[in-house]
Every structure is written in structure tokens, then in C-alpha cells.
Coordinates of C-alpha atoms and ligand atoms in Angstrom, one line a residue:
Chain A
X1 CA 105.5 105.3 80.7
X2 CA 103.2 104.2 78.2
X3 CA 99.5 104.1 78.7
X4 CA 99.3 100.4 77.6
X5 CA 101.5 99.6 80.8
X6 CA 99.1 101.5 83.1
X7 CA 97.3 98.4 83.8
X8 CA 96.4 96.7 87.4
X9 CA 97.1 93.1 87.8
X10 CA 93.6 91.4 87.7
X11 CA 94.3 89.5 90.9
X12 CA 94.6 93.0 92.6
X13 CA 92.1 94.9 90.9
X14 CA 89.5 94.8 93.6
X15 CA 91.7 95.7 96.5
X16 CA 93.3 98.8 94.7
X17 CA 92.1 102.1 96.3
X18 CA 89.4 103.6 94.0
X19 CA 91.6 106.5 92.8
X20 CA 94.0 104.1 91.0
X21 CA 91.0 102.2 89.3
X22 CA 89.6 105.5 88.3
X23 CA 92.8 106.6 86.8
X24 CA 93.2 103.4 84.6
X25 CA 89.7 103.6 83.6
X26 CA 89.0 107.3 83.1
X27 CA 92.2 109.1 82.9
X28 CA 92.8 110.9 79.7
X29 CA 96.1 109.4 78.9
X30 CA 96.4 109.0 75.1
X31 CA 93.0 110.7 74.4
X32 CA 93.1 112.7 71.1
X33 CA 92.2 116.3 71.5
X34 CA 92.2 116.2 75.5
X35 CA 92.0 119.5 77.1
X36 CA 90.5 121.7 80.1
X37 CA 87.0 120.6 79.2
X38 CA 87.8 117.0 80.4
X39 CA 88.3 118.2 83.9
X40 CA 85.5 117.0 86.1
X41 CA 84.4 114.5 83.4
X42 CA 87.5 112.5 82.9
X43 CA 89.8 111.5 85.8
X44 CA 92.2 114.4 86.1
X45 CA 96.0 113.7 86.3
X46 CA 95.8 115.4 89.7
X47 CA 94.2 113.9 92.7
X48 CA 94.1 116.3 95.6
X49 CA 96.2 119.4 96.0
X50 CA 98.0 120.5 99.0
X51 CA 98.1 124.2 98.5
X52 CA 96.1 126.9 100.3
X53 CA 92.3 126.7 99.7
X54 CA 91.6 128.8 96.7
X55 CA 95.2 129.2 95.5
X56 CA 95.2 130.0 91.8
X57 CA 98.2 127.6 91.4
X58 CA 95.8 124.7 91.8
X59 CA 93.7 126.0 89.0
X60 CA 97.0 126.4 86.9
X61 CA 98.1 122.9 87.7
X62 CA 94.8 121.4 86.6
X63 CA 94.7 123.4 83.3
X64 CA 98.3 122.6 82.5
X65 CA 97.7 118.7 83.2
X66 CA 94.6 118.6 81.3
X67 CA 96.4 120.3 78.5
X68 CA 99.5 118.3 77.9
X69 CA 99.5 116.8 74.5
X70 CA 101.3 113.7 75.6
X71 CA 101.0 113.2 79.3
X72 CA 102.1 109.5 79.2
X73 CA 105.4 110.5 77.7
X74 CA 105.8 113.6 79.4
X75 CA 108.3 114.0 82.5
X76 CA 107.8 117.3 84.2
X77 CA 110.6 118.8 86.4
X78 CA 109.7 121.0 89.3
X79 CA 111.7 122.9 92.0
X80 CA 111.3 123.6 95.7
X81 CA 108.4 126.0 96.5
X82 CA 104.5 125.8 96.7
X83 CA 104.6 124.0 93.4
X84 CA 106.5 121.1 94.9
X85 CA 103.6 120.4 97.2
X86 CA 101.6 119.5 94.4
X87 CA 103.9 117.2 92.5
X88 CA 103.5 114.2 94.9
X89 CA 99.8 114.2 93.7
X90 CA 100.4 114.4 90.1
X91 CA 100.1 111.3 87.9
X92 CA 102.7 112.3 85.4
X93 CA 106.2 111.4 85.7
X94 CA 108.1 114.2 87.5
X95 CA 111.4 115.0 89.1
X96 CA 111.9 117.3 92.1
X97 CA 115.2 119.3 91.6
X98 CA 117.2 121.2 93.9
X99 CA 115.9 124.6 94.2
X100 CA 116.9 126.7 91.2
X101 CA 118.5 123.7 89.2
X102 CA 115.4 122.8 87.2
X103 CA 116.4 123.8 83.8
X104 CA 119.8 122.2 84.0
X105 CA 118.1 119.1 85.3
X106 CA 115.6 119.3 82.4
X107 CA 118.5 119.9 79.8
X108 CA 120.2 116.6 80.7
X109 CA 116.9 114.6 81.0
X110 CA 115.6 115.7 77.5
X111 CA 119.0 114.8 76.0
X112 CA 119.1 111.5 77.8
X113 CA 115.3 110.7 76.6
X114 CA 116.3 111.3 73.0
X115 CA 119.1 109.0 73.3
X116 CA 117.3 106.4 75.2
X117 CA 114.3 106.5 73.0
X118 CA 115.2 107.7 69.5
X119 CA 112.3 108.2 67.3
X120 CA 109.8 108.5 70.1
X121 CA 108.2 111.8 71.4
X122 CA 109.1 112.6 75.0
X123 CA 108.3 116.0 76.3
X124 CA 109.8 117.7 79.1
X125 CA 108.2 120.5 81.0
X126 CA 109.7 122.7 83.7
X127 CA 107.3 124.2 86.2
X128 CA 108.6 126.2 89.1
X129 CA 108.0 129.4 91.0
X130 CA 109.4 132.7 90.2
X131 CA 112.1 132.6 93.0
X132 CA 113.4 129.3 91.4
X133 CA 113.2 130.7 87.8
X134 CA 114.4 134.2 88.0
X135 CA 116.4 134.5 91.1
X136 CA 118.3 131.5 92.3
X137 CA 117.8 129.7 89.1
X138 CA 118.4 132.3 86.7
X139 CA 121.6 131.0 85.7
X140 CA 120.4 127.5 84.7
X141 CA 117.1 129.2 83.2
X142 CA 119.3 131.4 80.8
X143 CA 121.8 128.9 80.0
X144 CA 119.3 126.3 79.0
X145 CA 117.7 129.0 76.6
X146 CA 121.1 129.9 75.2
X147 CA 121.8 126.4 74.4
X148 CA 118.5 126.0 72.6
X149 CA 117.4 123.1 74.8
X150 CA 114.3 121.7 73.4
X151 CA 111.8 121.9 76.4
X152 CA 109.1 124.2 77.7
X153 CA 109.6 126.3 81.0
X154 CA 106.8 127.6 82.8
X155 CA 107.0 129.8 85.6
X156 CA 104.3 130.2 88.2
X157 CA 104.7 133.9 88.9
X158 CA 103.2 134.9 92.2
X159 CA 105.5 137.8 92.5
X160 CA 107.3 136.5 95.7
X161 CA 108.9 133.4 97.7
X162 CA 105.4 132.2 98.9
X163 CA 106.6 128.9 100.4
X164 CA 109.0 130.5 102.9
X165 CA 106.6 133.1 104.1
X166 CA 107.1 136.0 101.5
X167 CA 110.4 137.3 100.7
X168 CA 111.2 139.6 97.7
X169 CA 111.7 138.1 94.4
X170 CA 113.0 139.4 91.0
X171 CA 109.4 139.1 89.5
X172 CA 108.0 141.1 92.6
X173 CA 106.7 144.6 91.3
X174 CA 108.3 147.9 92.5
X175 CA 107.2 149.2 95.9
X176 CA 105.5 145.8 97.1
X177 CA 105.5 145.2 100.8
X178 CA 105.7 141.5 101.7
X179 CA 105.6 140.0 105.1
X180 CA 109.4 139.1 105.0
X181 CA 110.3 142.0 102.8
X182 CA 109.0 144.9 105.0
X183 CA 111.0 147.8 103.3
X184 CA 109.3 147.4 99.8
X185 CA 110.8 146.4 96.7
X186 CA 113.1 149.0 95.4
X187 CA 113.5 147.9 91.9
X188 CA 111.4 147.2 88.9
X189 CA 109.9 143.6 88.2
X190 CA 112.6 141.7 86.0
X191 CA 111.4 141.6 82.4
X192 CA 111.9 137.9 82.0
X193 CA 109.6 137.4 79.1
X194 CA 111.9 140.1 77.0
X195 CA 115.1 138.3 78.2
X196 CA 113.6 134.9 77.2
X197 CA 113.0 136.4 73.8
X198 CA 116.7 137.9 73.5
X199 CA 118.0 134.4 74.9
X200 CA 116.5 132.4 71.9
X201 CA 113.1 131.1 73.1
X202 CA 110.9 130.5 70.1
X203 CA 107.6 131.0 71.8
X204 CA 107.2 133.4 75.1
X205 CA 103.9 134.2 76.5
X206 CA 102.9 136.3 79.6
X207 CA 99.4 136.0 80.9
X208 CA 97.3 134.8 83.8
X209 CA 95.5 131.7 84.3
X210 CA 92.0 133.1 84.5
X211 CA 91.0 131.4 81.3
X212 CA 91.2 127.8 80.9
X213 CA 90.9 127.8 77.1
X214 CA 93.8 130.3 76.7
X215 CA 96.0 128.3 79.3
X216 CA 95.1 125.2 77.2
X217 CA 96.2 126.9 74.0
X218 CA 99.5 128.4 75.2
X219 CA 100.5 124.9 77.0
X220 CA 99.9 123.0 73.7
X221 CA 101.8 125.7 71.7
X222 CA 104.6 125.8 73.9
X223 CA 105.1 122.0 74.2
X224 CA 104.8 121.5 70.5
X225 CA 107.0 124.3 69.6
X226 CA 109.7 123.1 72.0
X227 CA 109.5 119.6 70.4
X228 CA 110.2 120.7 67.0
X229 CA 111.9 124.2 67.2
X230 CA 113.4 125.3 70.5
X231 CA 113.1 126.5 74.0
X232 CA 109.7 128.0 75.0
X233 CA 108.8 130.2 78.1
X234 CA 105.4 130.8 79.8
X235 CA 105.0 133.3 82.6
X236 CA 101.6 132.7 84.3
X237 CA 100.4 135.0 87.0
X238 CA 99.2 132.6 89.8
X239 CA 98.8 135.3 92.6
X240 CA 99.5 134.1 96.2
X241 CA 96.2 135.0 97.8
X242 CA 97.6 134.4 101.3
X243 CA 100.5 137.0 100.8
X244 CA 98.3 139.7 99.1
X245 CA 95.7 139.5 101.8
X246 CA 92.8 137.9 99.6
X247 CA 90.2 135.3 100.6
X248 CA 89.9 131.8 98.9
X249 CA 87.4 133.1 96.4
X250 CA 89.2 136.0 95.5
X251 CA 91.9 134.7 93.3
X252 CA 90.3 134.7 90.0
X253 CA 89.3 138.3 90.3
X254 CA 92.7 139.3 91.2
X255 CA 94.0 137.6 87.9
X256 CA 91.2 139.4 85.9
X257 CA 92.1 142.7 87.4
X258 CA 95.6 142.2 86.6
X259 CA 95.2 141.3 82.9
X260 CA 93.5 144.4 81.8
X261 CA 95.1 146.5 79.1
X262 CA 98.0 148.4 80.7
X263 CA 98.3 145.9 83.5
X264 CA 101.5 143.7 84.1
X265 CA 99.8 140.5 83.2
X266 CA 97.9 141.7 80.0
X267 CA 98.3 139.0 77.5
X268 CA 101.3 139.4 75.4
X269 CA 103.4 136.8 73.3
X270 CA 106.8 136.8 71.3
X271 CA 106.8 134.1 68.7
X272 CA 109.8 133.6 66.3
X273 CA 108.9 133.4 62.4
X274 CA 109.9 129.8 62.4
X275 CA 107.5 129.0 65.4
X276 CA 104.8 131.1 63.7
X277 CA 105.2 129.2 60.6
X278 CA 104.9 125.9 62.7
X279 CA 101.6 127.0 64.3
X280 CA 100.2 128.0 60.9
X281 CA 100.9 124.6 59.5
X282 CA 99.4 122.9 62.6
X283 CA 96.3 124.9 62.2
X284 CA 96.0 124.1 58.6
X285 CA 96.5 120.4 59.2
X286 CA 94.0 120.3 62.1
X287 CA 91.5 122.2 59.8
X288 CA 92.1 119.5 57.3
X289 CA 91.5 116.6 59.8
X290 CA 88.4 118.4 60.9
X291 CA 87.1 118.7 57.5
X292 CA 87.8 115.1 56.6
X293 CA 85.9 114.1 59.8
X294 CA 82.7 116.0 58.8
X295 CA 82.9 114.6 55.1
X296 CA 84.0 110.8 56.4
Chain B
X1 CA 128.9 88.2 113.7
X2 CA 126.6 90.5 115.6
X3 CA 124.5 89.7 118.7
X4 CA 121.9 92.1 117.4
X5 CA 118.5 90.6 116.6
X6 CA 116.1 92.1 114.3
X7 CA 113.1 91.5 116.4
X8 CA 109.4 92.9 116.6
X9 CA 109.5 96.5 118.2
X10 CA 108.7 98.8 119.2
X11 CA 112.3 99.4 119.1
X12 CA 112.7 103.0 119.6
X13 CA 112.0 106.4 118.0
X14 CA 115.4 106.4 116.2
X15 CA 115.6 102.8 115.2
X16 CA 119.1 102.0 114.0
X17 CA 119.3 100.3 110.7
X18 CA 120.1 96.5 111.0
X19 CA 123.0 96.9 108.6
X20 CA 124.6 99.4 111.1
X21 CA 124.1 97.0 113.9
X22 CA 126.1 94.4 111.9
X23 CA 123.4 92.3 110.2
X24 CA 124.4 91.1 106.8
X25 CA 122.4 89.9 103.9
X26 CA 122.1 86.4 102.8
X27 CA 123.8 84.8 99.9
X28 CA 121.8 83.1 97.0
X29 CA 119.9 80.3 98.4
X30 CA 119.9 81.6 101.8
X31 CA 117.5 84.0 103.8
X32 CA 117.8 85.4 107.2
X33 CA 115.7 85.2 110.3
X34 CA 116.0 87.9 112.8
X35 CA 119.4 88.6 111.3
X36 CA 120.7 85.1 111.5
X37 CA 121.7 83.5 108.0
X38 CA 119.7 80.3 107.4
X39 CA 119.3 78.1 104.3
X40 CA 116.1 79.3 102.3
X41 CA 114.1 76.1 103.0
X42 CA 114.4 76.8 106.8
X43 CA 113.1 80.3 106.5
X44 CA 110.3 79.2 104.3
X45 CA 109.1 76.8 106.9
X46 CA 109.5 79.6 109.7
X47 CA 107.9 82.3 107.6
X48 CA 104.8 79.9 106.7
X49 CA 104.6 79.0 110.5
X50 CA 104.6 82.7 111.4
X51 CA 102.0 83.5 108.8
X52 CA 99.7 80.6 110.0
X53 CA 100.1 81.4 113.7
X54 CA 99.4 85.0 113.2
X55 CA 95.9 86.7 114.3
X56 CA 95.9 89.2 111.4
X57 CA 98.4 88.0 108.8
X58 CA 98.5 90.5 105.9
X59 CA 100.2 90.8 102.5
X60 CA 101.5 94.1 101.2
X61 CA 102.0 93.9 97.5
X62 CA 104.0 97.0 96.2
X63 CA 103.8 98.6 92.7
X64 CA 106.2 96.0 90.9
X65 CA 103.5 93.6 91.5
X66 CA 100.3 95.4 91.5
X67 CA 100.9 96.9 88.0
X68 CA 100.6 94.6 85.0
X69 CA 103.7 95.9 83.4
X70 CA 105.3 92.7 82.2
X71 CA 104.9 89.0 82.4
X72 CA 106.9 88.4 85.5
X73 CA 104.8 90.9 87.4
X74 CA 101.6 89.2 86.2
X75 CA 102.9 85.7 87.4
X76 CA 104.1 87.2 90.8
X77 CA 100.5 88.7 91.1
X78 CA 99.0 85.3 90.6
X79 CA 101.3 83.5 93.0
X80 CA 100.7 86.1 95.6
X81 CA 96.9 85.8 95.3
X82 CA 97.4 82.1 95.8
X83 CA 99.5 82.5 98.9
X84 CA 97.0 84.8 100.5
X85 CA 94.2 82.3 99.9
X86 CA 96.1 79.5 101.3
X87 CA 97.0 81.2 104.5
X88 CA 94.3 83.1 104.4
X89 CA 95.7 86.4 104.6
X90 CA 94.4 89.9 104.0
X91 CA 96.1 91.8 101.2
X92 CA 96.5 95.6 101.5
X93 CA 98.4 97.3 98.8
X94 CA 101.1 99.7 98.8
X95 CA 100.2 101.5 95.6
X96 CA 102.3 104.6 96.1
X97 CA 105.3 106.0 97.7
X98 CA 104.2 109.5 97.7
X99 CA 103.5 111.1 101.1
X100 CA 99.6 111.5 100.7
X101 CA 99.3 113.6 103.6
X102 CA 97.0 113.9 105.2
X103 CA 94.6 111.3 103.9
X104 CA 96.2 107.9 103.8
X105 CA 93.1 105.4 104.4
X106 CA 94.8 102.9 106.4
X107 CA 91.8 100.6 105.7
X108 CA 92.7 100.3 102.0
X109 CA 96.4 101.2 101.6
X110 CA 99.8 101.2 103.4
X111 CA 102.5 103.9 102.3
X112 CA 106.2 103.7 103.2
X113 CA 106.3 106.9 104.8
X114 CA 103.8 106.0 107.6
X115 CA 103.2 102.2 107.3
X116 CA 102.7 102.1 111.1
X117 CA 99.3 103.9 110.7
X118 CA 98.1 100.8 108.3
X119 CA 99.7 98.3 110.8
X120 CA 98.1 99.7 113.9
X121 CA 94.8 100.4 112.3
X122 CA 94.5 96.8 111.1
X123 CA 96.1 95.2 114.2
X124 CA 98.6 93.3 111.9
X125 CA 100.9 91.0 114.0
X126 CA 102.6 89.5 110.8
X127 CA 103.0 91.0 107.5
X128 CA 104.8 90.4 104.3
X129 CA 106.0 92.8 101.8
X130 CA 106.5 91.9 97.9
X131 CA 107.1 94.0 95.0
X132 CA 108.3 97.0 97.0
X133 CA 111.3 99.0 95.5
X134 CA 114.1 98.3 98.0
X135 CA 114.9 101.8 99.2
X136 CA 111.0 102.3 100.0
X137 CA 111.0 98.7 101.9
X138 CA 113.8 99.6 103.8
X139 CA 112.2 103.0 105.1
X140 CA 109.1 101.1 105.7
X141 CA 110.6 98.1 107.5
X142 CA 112.5 100.5 109.8
X143 CA 109.5 102.6 110.6
X144 CA 107.5 99.4 111.6
X145 CA 110.2 98.1 113.7
X146 CA 110.5 101.3 115.5
X147 CA 106.8 102.0 116.1
X148 CA 105.0 98.6 116.1
X149 CA 105.2 95.0 117.5
X150 CA 104.3 93.5 113.9
X151 CA 106.8 90.8 112.6
X152 CA 107.8 91.8 109.2
X153 CA 108.7 89.4 106.3
X154 CA 110.4 90.5 103.0
X155 CA 110.0 88.8 100.0
X156 CA 112.6 90.6 98.0
X157 CA 113.5 90.2 94.4
X158 CA 117.1 91.6 95.0
X159 CA 119.4 90.8 97.7
X160 CA 117.0 90.9 100.7
X161 CA 116.5 93.3 103.7
X162 CA 118.3 93.5 106.7
X163 CA 115.5 95.5 108.3
X164 CA 113.0 92.8 108.0
X165 CA 112.6 90.2 110.7
X166 CA 112.8 87.6 108.1
X167 CA 114.0 88.1 104.6
X168 CA 114.0 86.1 101.4
X169 CA 116.0 87.2 98.2
X170 CA 115.8 86.7 94.6
X171 CA 112.0 86.4 94.8
X172 CA 110.2 84.9 91.7
X173 CA 106.6 83.6 91.4
X174 CA 107.9 80.1 92.0
X175 CA 109.6 81.2 95.4
X176 CA 106.2 82.7 96.4
X177 CA 104.4 79.4 95.4
X178 CA 106.9 77.5 97.2
X179 CA 106.1 79.6 100.4
X180 CA 102.3 78.7 99.7
X181 CA 103.0 75.0 99.4
X182 CA 104.8 75.3 102.8
X183 CA 101.7 76.9 104.2
X184 CA 99.5 74.1 102.8
X185 CA 102.1 71.6 104.2
X186 CA 101.9 72.7 107.7
X187 CA 98.0 73.0 107.5
X188 CA 98.1 69.4 106.2
X189 CA 96.0 70.2 103.0
X190 CA 97.1 69.4 99.5
X191 CA 98.6 72.3 97.6
X192 CA 97.0 72.8 94.3
X193 CA 99.1 74.7 91.8
X194 CA 97.4 77.5 89.9
X195 CA 96.7 77.2 86.3
X196 CA 98.2 79.8 83.7
X197 CA 95.0 81.3 82.0
X198 CA 97.1 82.1 79.0
X199 CA 98.4 78.5 78.3
X200 CA 94.9 77.1 79.0
X201 CA 94.0 75.0 76.0
X202 CA 96.1 76.9 73.4
X203 CA 98.8 74.1 73.2
X204 CA 101.4 76.7 74.2
X205 CA 104.5 75.9 75.8
X206 CA 105.1 76.0 79.5
X207 CA 106.6 79.0 80.8
X208 CA 110.3 78.2 81.2
X209 CA 110.4 78.5 84.9
X210 CA 107.6 76.1 85.2
X211 CA 105.5 78.2 87.7
X212 CA 102.1 77.6 86.3
X213 CA 101.2 74.3 85.0
X214 CA 98.9 73.9 82.0
X215 CA 95.5 72.3 82.4
X216 CA 96.4 69.8 79.6
X217 CA 99.0 68.6 81.9
X218 CA 96.7 67.7 84.7
X219 CA 98.0 70.6 86.6
Ligands
TPP1 C1 118.9 125.4 97.6 C2 117.8 126.0 98.3 N1 117.8 127.4 98.8 C3 116.8 127.8 99.4 C4 115.6 127.1 99.8 C5 114.6 127.5 100.6 N2 113.3 127.8 99.9 C6 112.3 126.8 99.9 S1 111.0 127.2 99.0 C7 111.8 128.8 98.5 C8 110.9 129.8 97.9 C9 110.4 129.5 96.7 O1 109.8 130.5 96.0 P1 109.3 130.4 94.4 O2 110.3 129.7 93.6 O3 109.0 131.8 94.0 O4 108.1 129.4 94.6 P2 106.6 129.8 95.4 O5 106.9 129.1 96.7 O6 106.4 131.3 95.3 O7 105.6 129.0 94.6 C10 113.1 128.9 99.1 C11 114.0 130.0 99.0 C12 115.8 125.7 99.3 N3 114.7 124.7 99.7 N4 116.9 125.3 98.5
SF4_2 S1 101.4 130.4 100.1 FE1 100.5 131.5 98.4 S2 101.3 130.4 96.6 FE2 101.7 129.1 98.3 S3 99.8 127.7 98.3 FE3 99.4 129.3 99.7 S4 98.3 131.0 98.3 FE4 99.3 129.5 97.2

């Protein structure tokens, strides 16, 4: 998809539902420096969401879509779970893969896109729940990292299988009792960020989605590093308010509480030396451009 | 040959696909009416008559013609508009195949996952689909046949649709304009070919398929 092609035939302009006209006129495709601040001003790349009211996944989705550096040339790969309810409303190319297969599908896709469109930037971003990423899909997740596939994996970590009513997941914390896991988790939360680091990811971040500017920064870094260097992994806490017994308005506070020092979703990152150098060069370039803009 | 006829429903909750009932697709130059293969020209006349006799004839253009993604799409869009004005018919787009539960607005759009809602809501008795990807058209046509009494026409750019009550194949802008020409003929009014905006006054060549005639040529 290229933004030049996102045009309605003039004969049908007046009969197209308004959201499509909005998308053509006001979406942020191709806009330099797009980011979360566009939300609410420009057309977002998400129309409505079909998650529970107040589900933090809906915030996370909006921030991610607003922060993709290249949405018109990005393909997202999703998997079964609550996230898959949102993908039908997203105005970015996306593929729904069989539960757990997302990183295998993304590997083939990324390779095919580089053969089909040589010299053109095509980003692939996987977005799946923790059940898909760390349990049923762990093989595919790890193998993609071992093979150094150049795409970003985002895990919406809500610490259980939400879409099927609350079963235990590898990322669930020890001792937690869920609706469909009444005995309580007997093992520690799997340390996937560390596993990602050891498996060859160039950039790994663990955080919540309480701060949009932070989400914007890590998404952008992850996508740009995956393009140039190697696989990247983001583990974002998107609590399932339904399962932990919170109200619609309480998701944000839950995330704030869980990101305090010492808590499981405090911000931490693992960045390889080459990724650090890449980010430093990127920052220097951006400063140069900003300075030139002020002078000019 | 099968005795099964693809006629307006409501057929049943689990409508069988017409292909399973033995209906086959037309060869190039042919079309089918209710599952019976006929020369394309005969289907043109039949479709034109159906559209003219209808109380609420409606055209449903899909993404392949709604979006201006290549020259063929642009030309088909023009031709569809001409057809709609000739009949005259309402145009309700099928911009999206995504299941937009729960908020499809049947006043402004139709969706392959629940096309019956739009057809019921607008009391469509004859409708024509054009520019819809085949697999989505098949889904839509079967649901319509299952749950409504609307007569469906498919202006298909590929091999046609068994599940429509009348299906053309290999649709081009020229073919859509020929249907508009048939409509005008049956109405007894002269048919005015549209002018290609791009070619107007620029001395450029006609498009090779000669669909739109330049002003300079008196078209
Ligand atoms: C191959 C396969 N196995 C099992 C399922 C059933 N299933 C659907 S959603 C789901 C849980 C998803 O959990 P998670 O990935 O954590 O996402 P969440 O719903 O929590 O966002 C499961 C097991 C399936 N759809 N496909
Ligand atoms: S079940 Fe939980 S994760 Fe899924 S949409 Fe509802 S609140 Fe969000």
C-alpha cells in the first residue's frame, strides 16, 4: 500500500461512508514525525475497538498505530486473542495468523517483502498476547529471534489468556488465581525479556503503556532497529481489567502501580552495542535536521 | 445440466452453493441467467430490464472500483456512475469486508458479512455488485439468496458467479457502459457516452479500449 493509492474515485466520493473520507483526508500516512500527539487531531488508524470498555489494550493499540514510522508500508501480524478483535478495525495491512504462528508467518512475510520490493522499506510488526507469544507460540517466537529475522515482536502482556476466560499463562505471576486457573500459579513469571536478549534480540524493552510518549519512543526505536540491525522485542503490560476485577477507569492506575521501582513492569531495556550506536547516530541526525530547520 | 435454478430467495438458512447444485460458470462471451448459460447480449437485455422494472434498483460497488488505484478502476467508476444515472439507481458502496460489528450503517454501506441488513433496510429488489473480490462476492451473494428476495446481478471481472441470479464475466468499463446503453435503449432514450476528462482538449490519444470518447471527436 502506498499513500498515493489511498484515493477514492471522484464519482464515489460523496457516497463513501464518512470514516473513509476522513481517513483519506486526515490520516497521518506519510506524515513526518507522526506520533501519539496526533491522536484526537488527525484521523487515527483505528476506528472503533471491540475490546472491553477501558481495556488498556485499546490505549496501547492507539499509541502503537500513531507511532509506527511508516504505516503505509507496514504489515502487522496478529494472533488469536483479545488483540485479534481490534485488527479488523485497523487501517494498516494486517494478517491474522493461526494462534502461536505469528513469528513464523512474519518471518516469511518479511523475507518475501524484501524480495518483492527490493530497495523499498517494508516494516513487519508482530502484535500478540502473552499466551500466543510465550506459551503456544514460544517455539516460533524463539526460532525467529535465533534466525535474526528483522522484525519487531510486541507482546501485550496481560498475564493470562484473557480471550478464553482467564487461563494460566507463562507470563502470569506466581500465586495469581484466575477465573479458569483456581489453584493459583505455581511457577515464576517467565523472564521473556531476558530470554529475548539471550536469543539475539538487538533491542528489548519491558514497560507499561501508561505513558504515551514512552510507548511512542520504544515503538519507533524497535521498528527502526529491526529494519537495520535485527529482531526487537517489546513486552508491554496491558492489564486485563476484567480478570483482575478492576473498573473501566482503573486500568491506568493499575499500570502506574505496576511500574514503580521494584515492580514487575518497571521500565528496563536491553540494547546491544550496535543498536546503541544506531540510536545515537539517529539522534545526532535528528538534532542536525532540527537545527537546520531553525536556521533555515 | 442441472435443473437447479438460482432464483431469488429466501432460499433457506443453509443455502447450498449453486456450484454444489450443478450450476456452472459461463465461457467468455457468455453469461448466465438463473444458472442457465446464455449469450452475453441476451443477459445484457435481461439485466437492463430487471434494473428498469425494479422498485429500488441499487448498485453496490466494491473496493476494486471505489478506490482510485489504477486507470482501469477509474474508468470503471465513471462507467458505473453513468449506469446508475441511466437507470436511475441508488449506489450503496461496499467499502470494507471487515466484520464491523455491531455498527454497520445500512443506510450508507453494505458489507459481505451481513449484506441482508442493507438489502432489507433499503427494500432492494434488484441489486448489482461490481468491483468486489470474488470470494467476498460469493459469501455475500449466498447470504442474500438465503435471506432475502432480492434479485442479484454480478458484474464480475473474472469468471463470473454461480450464486448470483445473473452473472456477467470479464467485466470492463466498456461492458458496464454497454449495459447502460441497453438500459437507455429499453427506455427509448438516446445513450450519451461519457467524456474522458483526462483526454478532454489535450489532443491525447483515445484509450485503447475506446471506452471514453474525446470531446474533439464529437463524443
Ligand atoms: C491453535 C489454537 N489454539 C487455541 C485457541 C483458543 N484460544 C483463543 S484465544 C486464546 C487465548 C489468547 O490468549 P493471549 O494470547 O494471552 O491473548 P489475550 O486474549 O490474553 O489478549 C486461546 C487459547 C485457538 N484459537 N487456536
Ligand atoms: S478480556 Fe481483558 S484483555 Fe480482553 S478486552 Fe477485556 S479487559 Fe481487555
